[in-house]
Coordinates of C-alpha atoms and ligand atoms in Angstrom, one line a residue:
X1069 CA 6.3 16.9 18.0
X1070 CA 8.0 16.5 21.4
X1071 CA 4.9 15.4 22.7
X1072 CA 4.4 12.6 19.8
X1073 CA 8.0 11.9 20.4
X1074 CA 7.6 10.8 23.8
X1075 CA 4.4 8.8 23.5
X1076 CA 6.1 6.8 20.6
X1077 CA 8.9 6.0 23.0
X1078 CA 6.9 5.2 26.0
X1079 CA 4.8 2.9 24.3
X1080 CA 7.4 1.1 22.6
X1081 CA 6.1 -2.5 23.3
X1082 CA 6.4 -5.8 21.5
X1083 CA 4.5 -8.5 23.7
X1084 CA 4.6 -12.3 23.8
X1085 CA 2.1 -13.2 21.0
X1086 CA -0.6 -15.8 22.1
X1087 CA -3.4 -17.3 20.3
X1088 CA -6.9 -15.6 20.9
X1089 CA -10.5 -15.9 19.4
X1090 CA -11.4 -14.4 15.8
X1091 CA -13.9 -11.3 16.1
X1092 CA -16.9 -13.5 15.1
X1093 CA -15.9 -17.0 16.2
X1094 CA -18.9 -17.7 18.6
X1095 CA -21.3 -16.8 15.6
X1096 CA -19.4 -18.9 13.1
X1097 CA -19.1 -22.1 15.3
X1098 CA -23.0 -21.9 16.3
X1099 CA -23.8 -21.3 12.6
X1100 CA -21.6 -24.1 11.4
X1101 CA -22.8 -26.7 14.3
X1102 CA -26.4 -26.2 13.3
X1103 CA -25.9 -26.0 9.3
X1104 CA -23.1 -28.5 8.9
X1105 CA -23.3 -30.9 11.0
X1106 CA -20.2 -33.0 11.9
X1107 CA -17.9 -33.8 8.9
X1108 CA -19.3 -31.4 6.2
X1109 CA -16.8 -28.4 7.0
X1110 CA -13.5 -29.6 7.8
X1111 CA -12.3 -28.9 11.6
X1112 CA -9.3 -27.1 10.1
X1113 CA -11.6 -24.5 8.1
X1114 CA -13.4 -24.2 11.5
X1115 CA -10.4 -23.6 13.3
X1116 CA -8.9 -21.1 11.0
X1117 CA -12.5 -19.1 11.2
X1118 CA -12.3 -19.2 15.0
X1119 CA -8.5 -18.1 15.6
X1120 CA -7.5 -14.6 15.6
X1121 CA -4.5 -13.3 13.6
X1122 CA -1.6 -14.1 15.9
X1123 CA -3.4 -17.7 16.6
X1124 CA -3.6 -18.3 12.4
X1125 CA -0.2 -17.0 12.0
X1126 CA 1.3 -19.5 14.8
X1127 CA -0.6 -22.3 13.7
X1128 CA 1.0 -22.0 10.5
X1129 CA 4.6 -21.7 12.0
X1130 CA 5.3 -18.5 10.6
X1131 CA 7.4 -15.9 13.1
X1132 CA 4.9 -13.4 14.4
X1133 CA 5.4 -10.3 16.6
X1134 CA 2.7 -8.4 18.4
X1135 CA 3.3 -4.6 18.7
X1136 CA 1.0 -1.9 20.5
X1137 CA 1.4 1.7 19.9
X1138 CA -0.6 4.7 21.5
X1139 CA -1.6 7.6 19.1
X1140 CA -1.2 11.3 20.2
X1141 CA -5.1 11.3 21.0
X1142 CA -4.9 8.2 23.2
X1143 CA -6.0 5.1 20.6
X1144 CA -4.0 1.9 21.4
X1145 CA -3.3 0.0 18.3
X1146 CA -2.1 -3.1 17.5
X1147 CA 0.0 -4.3 14.7
X1148 CA 1.2 -7.7 13.5
X1149 CA 4.4 -8.3 11.9
X1150 CA 5.9 -11.4 10.3
X1151 CA 9.3 -10.5 10.3
X1152 CA 10.7 -13.1 7.9
X1153 CA 9.6 -16.2 6.0
X1154 CA 9.0 -19.8 6.9
X1155 CA 10.4 -21.8 3.9
X1156 CA 12.3 -19.1 2.3
X1157 CA 14.3 -16.2 3.8
X1158 CA 13.7 -17.7 6.8
X1159 CA 16.2 -16.4 9.1
X1160 CA 16.1 -13.3 10.9
X1161 CA 17.7 -10.1 9.6
X1162 CA 17.6 -6.7 7.8
X1163 CA 14.8 -6.5 5.4
X1164 CA 12.7 -4.1 3.4
X1165 CA 9.7 -3.4 4.9
X1166 CA 6.2 -3.6 3.6
X1167 CA 3.3 -2.1 5.5
X1168 CA -0.1 -3.8 4.9
X1169 CA -3.3 -1.6 5.7
X1170 CA -6.7 -3.4 5.9
X1171 CA -10.3 -2.1 4.4
X1172 CA -13.5 -1.1 6.3
X1173 CA -14.9 -3.5 8.6
X1174 CA -11.8 -5.7 8.2
X1175 CA -8.7 -6.1 10.2
X1176 CA -5.0 -7.6 9.6
X1177 CA -6.8 -10.9 9.0
X1178 CA -7.3 -9.7 5.7
X1179 CA -3.9 -10.5 4.7
X1180 CA -3.3 -14.0 6.4
X1181 CA -6.7 -15.6 6.4
X1182 CA -6.2 -17.5 2.7
X1183 CA -3.4 -19.4 4.3
X1184 CA 0.6 -19.7 3.4
X1185 CA 0.9 -19.8 -0.6
X1186 CA -2.1 -17.6 -1.0
X1187 CA -2.5 -14.6 1.4
X1188 CA -0.4 -11.7 0.6
X1189 CA 1.2 -11.1 4.3
X1190 CA 2.9 -14.9 3.6
X1191 CA 3.8 -14.3 0.2
X1192 CA 5.6 -11.2 1.0
X1193 CA 7.3 -12.6 3.8
X1194 CA 8.5 -15.8 1.6
X1195 CA 9.9 -13.3 -0.8
X1196 CA 12.1 -11.6 1.6
X1197 CA 10.2 -8.5 3.0
X1198 CA 9.7 -7.7 6.6
X1199 CA 5.8 -7.4 6.6
X1200 CA 3.8 -5.3 8.9
X1201 CA 0.3 -5.2 9.2
X1202 CA -1.7 -2.4 10.8
X1203 CA -5.0 -2.2 12.5
X1204 CA -7.5 1.0 12.5
X1205 CA -8.6 2.6 15.6
X1206 CA -12.2 1.0 16.6
X1207 CA -11.4 -2.5 15.1
X1208 CA -11.3 -5.6 17.1
X1209 CA -7.4 -5.4 17.7
X1210 CA -7.3 -1.7 18.2
X1211 CA -10.5 -1.2 20.3
X1212 CA -8.6 0.2 23.2
X1213 CA -8.0 4.0 24.6
X1214 CA -5.9 5.4 27.1
X1215 CA -8.9 7.1 29.0
X1216 CA -12.0 6.6 26.7
X1217 CA -14.2 3.5 26.8
X1218 CA -15.4 2.0 23.5
X1219 CA -18.3 0.0 25.5
X1220 CA -19.6 3.2 27.4
X1221 CA -23.0 3.8 27.2
X1222 CA -23.1 7.2 28.5
X1223 CA -20.6 8.6 25.8
X1224 CA -19.7 7.8 22.1
X1225 CA -16.5 9.6 22.4
X1226 CA -14.5 7.0 21.8
X1227 CA -16.1 6.6 18.2
X1228 CA -16.0 10.1 17.1
X1229 CA -13.8 9.3 14.3
X1230 CA -13.9 8.6 10.6
X1231 CA -11.3 7.5 8.0
X1232 CA -10.0 11.0 8.3
X1233 CA -8.3 10.3 11.6
X1234 CA -7.4 6.9 10.5
X1235 CA -4.9 8.7 7.7
X1236 CA -4.4 11.6 9.6
X1237 CA -3.0 10.1 12.8
X1238 CA -3.0 6.3 12.9
X1239 CA -1.4 5.3 9.8
X1240 CA 1.4 7.8 10.2
X1241 CA 1.9 6.7 13.9
X1242 CA 2.1 3.1 12.8
X1243 CA 4.5 3.7 9.8
X1244 CA 6.9 5.7 12.3
X1245 CA 6.7 2.9 14.8
X1246 CA 7.7 0.3 12.1
X1247 CA 10.3 2.3 10.6
X1248 CA 11.7 2.6 14.0
X1249 CA 11.9 -0.8 15.2
X1250 CA 13.0 -2.0 12.0
X1251 CA 15.7 0.8 11.5
X1252 CA 14.5 1.8 8.3
X1253 CA 14.1 5.3 6.6
X1254 CA 11.1 4.2 4.3
X1255 CA 8.9 1.6 3.6
X1256 CA 6.6 0.2 0.7
X1257 CA 2.8 0.5 1.4
X1258 CA 0.0 -1.9 0.2
X1259 CA -3.6 -0.9 1.3
X1260 CA -7.0 -2.2 0.1
X1261 CA -10.1 0.2 -0.3
X1262 CA -10.0 2.1 3.2
X1263 CA -6.4 1.4 3.5
X1264 CA -5.9 3.1 0.2
X1265 CA -8.6 6.2 1.3
X1266 CA -6.1 6.3 4.5
X1267 CA -3.1 6.6 2.5
X1268 CA -4.4 9.5 0.3
X1269 CA -5.7 11.4 3.7
X1270 CA -2.1 11.0 5.0
X1271 CA -0.5 12.1 1.6
X1272 CA -2.5 15.1 1.5
X1273 CA -2.9 16.2 5.1
X1274 CA 0.8 15.1 6.3
X1275 CA 2.5 15.7 2.9
X1276 CA 6.2 15.1 5.0
X1277 CA 5.1 11.5 5.1
X1278 CA 5.6 11.0 1.5
X1279 CA 9.1 10.7 1.8
X1280 CA 8.9 7.9 4.0
X1281 CA 7.2 5.7 1.1
X1282 CA 9.2 3.9 -1.3
X1283 CA 6.2 2.9 -3.5
X1284 CA 2.4 2.9 -2.6
X1285 CA 0.1 0.0 -4.0
X1286 CA -3.6 1.0 -4.0
X1287 CA -5.6 -2.2 -4.5
X1288 CA -9.2 -1.5 -5.0
X1289 CA -8.7 2.5 -4.6
X1290 CA -11.1 4.4 -2.9
X1291 CA -11.3 8.3 -2.8
X1292 CA -13.7 9.6 -5.3
X1293 CA -17.1 8.0 -5.0
X1294 CA -19.4 9.8 -7.1
X1295 CA -19.8 6.2 -9.2
X1296 CA -20.1 4.2 -6.2
X1297 CA -22.6 1.6 -7.0
X1298 CA -23.3 0.0 -3.5
X1299 CA -26.9 0.4 -2.6
X1300 CA -26.3 0.4 0.9
X1301 CA -23.9 3.2 0.8
X1302 CA -26.3 5.0 -1.7
X1303 CA -29.1 4.8 0.9
X1304 CA -27.1 6.2 3.5
X1305 CA -26.0 8.9 1.3
X1306 CA -29.5 10.3 0.7
X1307 CA -29.3 11.5 4.5
X1308 CA -25.9 13.1 3.9
X1309 CA -27.2 16.3 5.2
X1310 CA -29.2 14.6 7.9
X1311 CA -26.4 13.2 9.8
X1312 CA -28.4 12.4 13.1
X1313 CA -30.7 10.3 11.0
X1314 CA -28.2 8.4 9.2
X1315 CA -26.8 7.9 12.5
X1316 CA -29.8 6.6 14.1
X1317 CA -29.6 3.6 11.6
X1318 CA -26.5 2.7 11.6
X1319 CA -25.1 3.1 15.3
X1320 CA -24.7 6.5 16.8
X1321 CA -20.8 5.8 17.5
X1322 CA -19.8 2.1 16.9
X1323 CA -21.4 0.8 13.6
X1324 CA -24.3 -1.5 14.7
X1325 CA -26.7 -1.4 12.0
X1326 CA -30.3 -1.6 13.2
X1327 CA -32.3 -4.6 12.5
X1328 CA -34.4 -2.6 9.6
X1329 CA -31.5 -1.8 7.9
X1330 CA -29.9 -5.0 7.4
X1331 CA -33.2 -6.7 6.6
X1332 CA -33.7 -4.1 4.0
X1333 CA -30.2 -4.3 2.4
X1334 CA -30.2 -8.3 2.8
X1335 CA -33.5 -8.4 0.7
X1336 CA -32.5 -5.9 -2.1
X1337 CA -29.1 -7.0 -2.6
X1338 CA -29.5 -10.6 -2.2
X1339 CA -33.1 -11.1 -3.6
X1340 CA -32.2 -12.3 -7.0
X1341 CA -29.0 -13.9 -6.4
X1342 CA -28.8 -17.6 -5.3
X1343 CA -26.3 -17.3 -2.8
X1344 CA -25.6 -18.8 0.7
X1345 CA -27.7 -17.3 3.3
X1346 CA -24.7 -16.3 5.6
X1347 CA -23.2 -13.8 2.7
X1348 CA -26.8 -11.7 2.9
X1349 CA -26.5 -11.3 6.3
X1350 CA -22.9 -10.2 6.7
X1351 CA -22.5 -6.5 6.5
X1352 CA -19.3 -6.8 4.6
X1353 CA -20.4 -8.7 1.8
X1354 CA -23.6 -6.3 1.5
X1355 CA -21.3 -3.4 1.0
X1356 CA -18.7 -4.8 -1.0
X1357 CA -20.4 -7.6 -3.0
X1358 CA -18.8 -10.8 -4.2
X1359 CA -18.5 -12.3 -7.6
X1360 CA -19.3 -15.7 -7.8
X1361 CA -16.3 -17.4 -9.6
X1362 CA -13.8 -15.7 -7.3
X1363 CA -15.0 -16.7 -4.3
X1364 CA -14.0 -19.8 -2.7
X1365 CA -16.8 -21.2 -0.9
X1366 CA -14.8 -23.4 1.3
X1367 CA -13.1 -20.4 2.6
X1368 CA -16.4 -18.7 3.5
X1369 CA -16.3 -19.6 7.3
X1370 CA -12.9 -18.2 7.6
X1371 CA -13.9 -15.2 6.1
X1372 CA -17.2 -14.7 8.3
X1373 CA -15.3 -15.4 11.3
X1374 CA -12.9 -12.5 10.9
X1375 CA -15.6 -10.1 9.5
X1376 CA -17.1 -7.6 10.4
X1377 CA -14.1 -6.4 12.6
X1378 CA -15.6 -3.1 13.6
X1379 CA -15.6 0.5 12.7
X1380 CA -17.0 3.7 13.5
X1381 CA -20.6 4.8 12.1
X1382 CA -18.8 7.9 10.8
X1383 CA -16.7 6.2 8.6
X1384 CA -19.8 4.9 6.6
X1385 CA -21.2 8.6 6.7
X1386 CA -18.0 10.1 5.4
X1387 CA -18.3 7.9 2.6
X1388 CA -22.0 8.9 2.1
X1389 CA -20.7 12.4 1.8
X1390 CA -18.4 11.3 -1.0
X1391 CA -21.1 9.8 -2.7
X1392 CA -23.5 12.6 -2.5
X1393 CA -20.9 15.4 -2.9
X1394 CA -19.0 13.8 -5.4
X1395 CA -15.7 15.0 -4.2
X1396 CA -12.8 13.8 -1.7
X1397 CA -13.2 15.9 1.0
X1398 CA -12.7 16.1 5.1
X1399 CA -15.7 14.9 7.1
X1400 CA -18.4 17.1 7.1
X1401 CA -19.6 17.9 10.8
X1402 CA -23.1 18.8 9.5
X1403 CA -23.4 22.6 10.3
X1404 CA -21.5 25.5 9.0
X1405 CA -20.7 26.6 12.4
X1406 CA -19.1 23.1 13.6
X1407 CA -17.2 22.9 10.2
X1408 CA -15.9 26.4 11.0
X1409 CA -14.6 25.4 14.6
X1410 CA -12.7 22.5 13.4
X1411 CA -11.7 23.4 9.9
X1412 CA -11.9 27.3 9.8
X1413 CA -13.9 27.0 6.9
X1414 CA -17.9 26.8 6.4
X1415 CA -17.7 23.5 4.7
X1416 CA -14.9 20.7 4.8
X1417 CA -12.0 21.2 2.7
X1418 CA -10.9 19.0 -0.1
X1419 CA -8.1 16.5 0.1
X1420 CA -5.3 18.1 -2.1
X1421 CA -4.1 14.8 -4.0
X1422 CA -1.3 17.1 -5.8
X1423 CA 0.4 17.0 -2.4
X1424 CA 0.9 12.9 -2.5
X1425 CA 4.3 13.0 -4.0
X1426 CA 5.1 9.2 -3.0
X1427 CA 4.7 7.3 -6.3
X1428 CA 1.4 5.7 -6.5
X1429 CA 0.2 2.3 -8.3
X1430 CA -3.3 1.9 -9.0
X1431 CA -5.0 -1.7 -9.3
X1432 CA -8.4 -2.1 -9.9
X1433 CA -11.1 -3.5 -12.1
X1434 CA -14.2 -3.3 -14.2
X1435 CA -16.4 -5.1 -11.7
X1436 CA -15.8 -3.4 -8.4
X1437 CA -18.9 -1.7 -7.1
X1438 CA -17.1 0.4 -4.7
X1439 CA -13.9 1.8 -6.9
X1440 CA -15.5 2.6 -10.2
X1441 CA -13.6 2.7 -13.4
X1442 CA -14.1 6.6 -13.9
X1443 CA -13.5 7.5 -10.0
X1444 CA -10.1 5.6 -10.4
X1445 CA -9.4 7.5 -13.9
X1446 CA -9.9 10.9 -11.9
X1447 CA -7.9 10.3 -8.8
X1448 CA -4.9 9.0 -11.1
X1449 CA -5.1 12.2 -12.9
X1450 CA -4.8 14.2 -9.6
X1451 CA -2.5 12.5 -8.0
X1452 CA 0.9 14.1 -7.3
X1453 CA 2.9 11.5 -8.6
X1454 CA 0.7 8.6 -10.2
X1455 CA 3.2 5.9 -11.6
X1456 CA 1.1 3.1 -12.9
X1457 CA -2.5 1.9 -13.4
X1458 CA -3.3 -1.6 -13.7
X1459 CA -6.7 -3.2 -14.5
X1460 CA -7.0 -6.5 -13.4
X1461 CA -7.6 -8.4 -17.0
X1462 CA -10.8 -10.2 -15.6
X1463 CA -13.9 -8.6 -16.1
X1464 CA -15.7 -10.4 -13.2
X1465 CA -13.0 -9.7 -10.6
X1466 CA -14.9 -7.6 -7.6
X1467 CA -14.1 -5.6 -4.4
X1468 CA -13.0 -8.3 -2.2
X1469 CA -11.5 -10.2 -4.8
X1470 CA -8.3 -8.0 -4.5
X1471 CA -7.3 -9.8 -1.2
X1472 CA -9.6 -12.8 -1.2
X1473 CA -9.8 -13.7 -4.9
X1474 CA -9.1 -17.3 -6.1
X1475 CA -6.7 -15.9 -8.9
X1476 CA -5.7 -12.9 -6.7
X1477 CA -1.9 -14.3 -6.5
X1478 CA -1.5 -14.8 -10.2
X1479 CA -3.9 -11.8 -11.3
X1480 CA -2.7 -9.1 -8.7
X1481 CA -0.1 -10.4 -5.9
X1482 CA 2.8 -11.5 -8.1
X1483 CA 2.4 -8.1 -9.9
X1484 CA 2.5 -6.2 -6.7
X1485 CA 5.6 -8.0 -5.7
X1486 CA 7.4 -7.5 -8.8
X1487 CA 6.7 -3.9 -8.8
X1488 CA 8.0 -3.4 -5.3
X1489 CA 11.4 -5.5 -6.1
X1490 CA 11.9 -3.3 -8.9
X1491 CA 11.2 -0.1 -6.9
X1492 CA 13.8 -1.1 -4.6
X1493 CA 16.6 -2.0 -7.1
X1494 CA 15.8 1.5 -8.4
X1495 CA 15.7 3.1 -4.9
X1496 CA 17.0 6.8 -5.5
X1497 CA 19.1 7.1 -2.6
X1498 CA 20.6 3.7 -2.7
X1499 CA 18.9 2.1 0.6
X1500 CA 16.0 -0.1 0.6
Ligands
LIG344 C1 -10.1 -23.0 -1.5 O1 -10.0 -23.0 -0.1 C2 -9.6 -24.6 0.2 C3 -9.1 -24.7 1.8 O2 -8.4 -23.5 2.0 C4 -8.1 -24.8 -0.8 O3 -7.4 -26.3 -0.4 C5 -8.6 -24.8 -2.2 O4 -7.2 -25.0 -2.8 C6 -8.9 -23.4 -2.6 N1 -9.3 -23.5 -3.8 C7 -9.1 -22.7 -4.9 C8 -9.3 -22.7 -6.3 O5 -8.1 -21.5 -4.6

């Protein structure tokens, strides 16, 4: 603990934010130059596709801070903060903190790329919140370590983590940092997909963190995956016990699926769908799916410019294990001996959801291949303090629509913001 504190203080760093490039900016510019020709896609859209998160926020004249924090195991994580609004609540001041955590293959871009008036990060800032957006180890903004090299050809040590480490180490480290800088004692947490998984990991493995959460909003909650409908994850899940083989298909350290897997996935998932080709070669859409009526085609270049933002192969293998095993467990190292070395038991322990005593709200839908209604129901029953369960009143609403849907504001964000405000008013210790 003392060690952790020291690290935290050492790395207390705000840097001057400058615009940079989005993770897939090069590909997008080439793709749309050959595809669209001049004029068909607005330069404004191409610019949003190419700018990184600080670049986007600065472009739209919102206040931005870039923060760097180092975890106790050496990962250097970058957080993006919008401390106040642009049009409303637009002066610096003491505000309730909302922490936003992205999903698999994504980044803090999830919460800004739809732009002002639509994206959740900006909406919260306009509503008077101090908005902090995390980035998990291994993604584009957090691809650094005090001693390990993510690009090393000799060692994949940098990538030996799953979402267990993201929930057990990254999220608590970023929460402590945001609370320290803002001077608050507690915050609201909003996660999407893996951002919810990581929260459930934290709440069960480090239950003392529940006291730091005023409310938690899980958008497309993923814990149990017994009913997961995704073909690619199910395909990987078949090799659940043969971890080496699964990893050879999707990258031994960093997630870099080989061409055969991508071709197979693209063909089997996109075969009967009349969709724009880039969707079928983007791994995020292959995994999460899309719904035609919620997908804003104008914004496609921007979504493709910012994803995939990077992850470890183990994050996928760990989800695959949840599909095969039908339980929410820690990462299975593949042999009884290896598990015993790490956990002291032959098989990986289950995450004890009853230990999650923070108030949790689940937001889910009928058409989410990754968060099936039955799995969400089971999660809700087993949580320590489930408060609300909200089904999106639109059957076609899919997994990515929880962050990017055309109607996400009216169907989801407005409700989440109202719930957060009501939790603040009723805050028991009188301090927001
Ligand atoms: C789709 O995105 C474009 C570009 O940001 C925006 O102008 C338009 O209003 C969006 N359409 C809908 C229905 O949200």
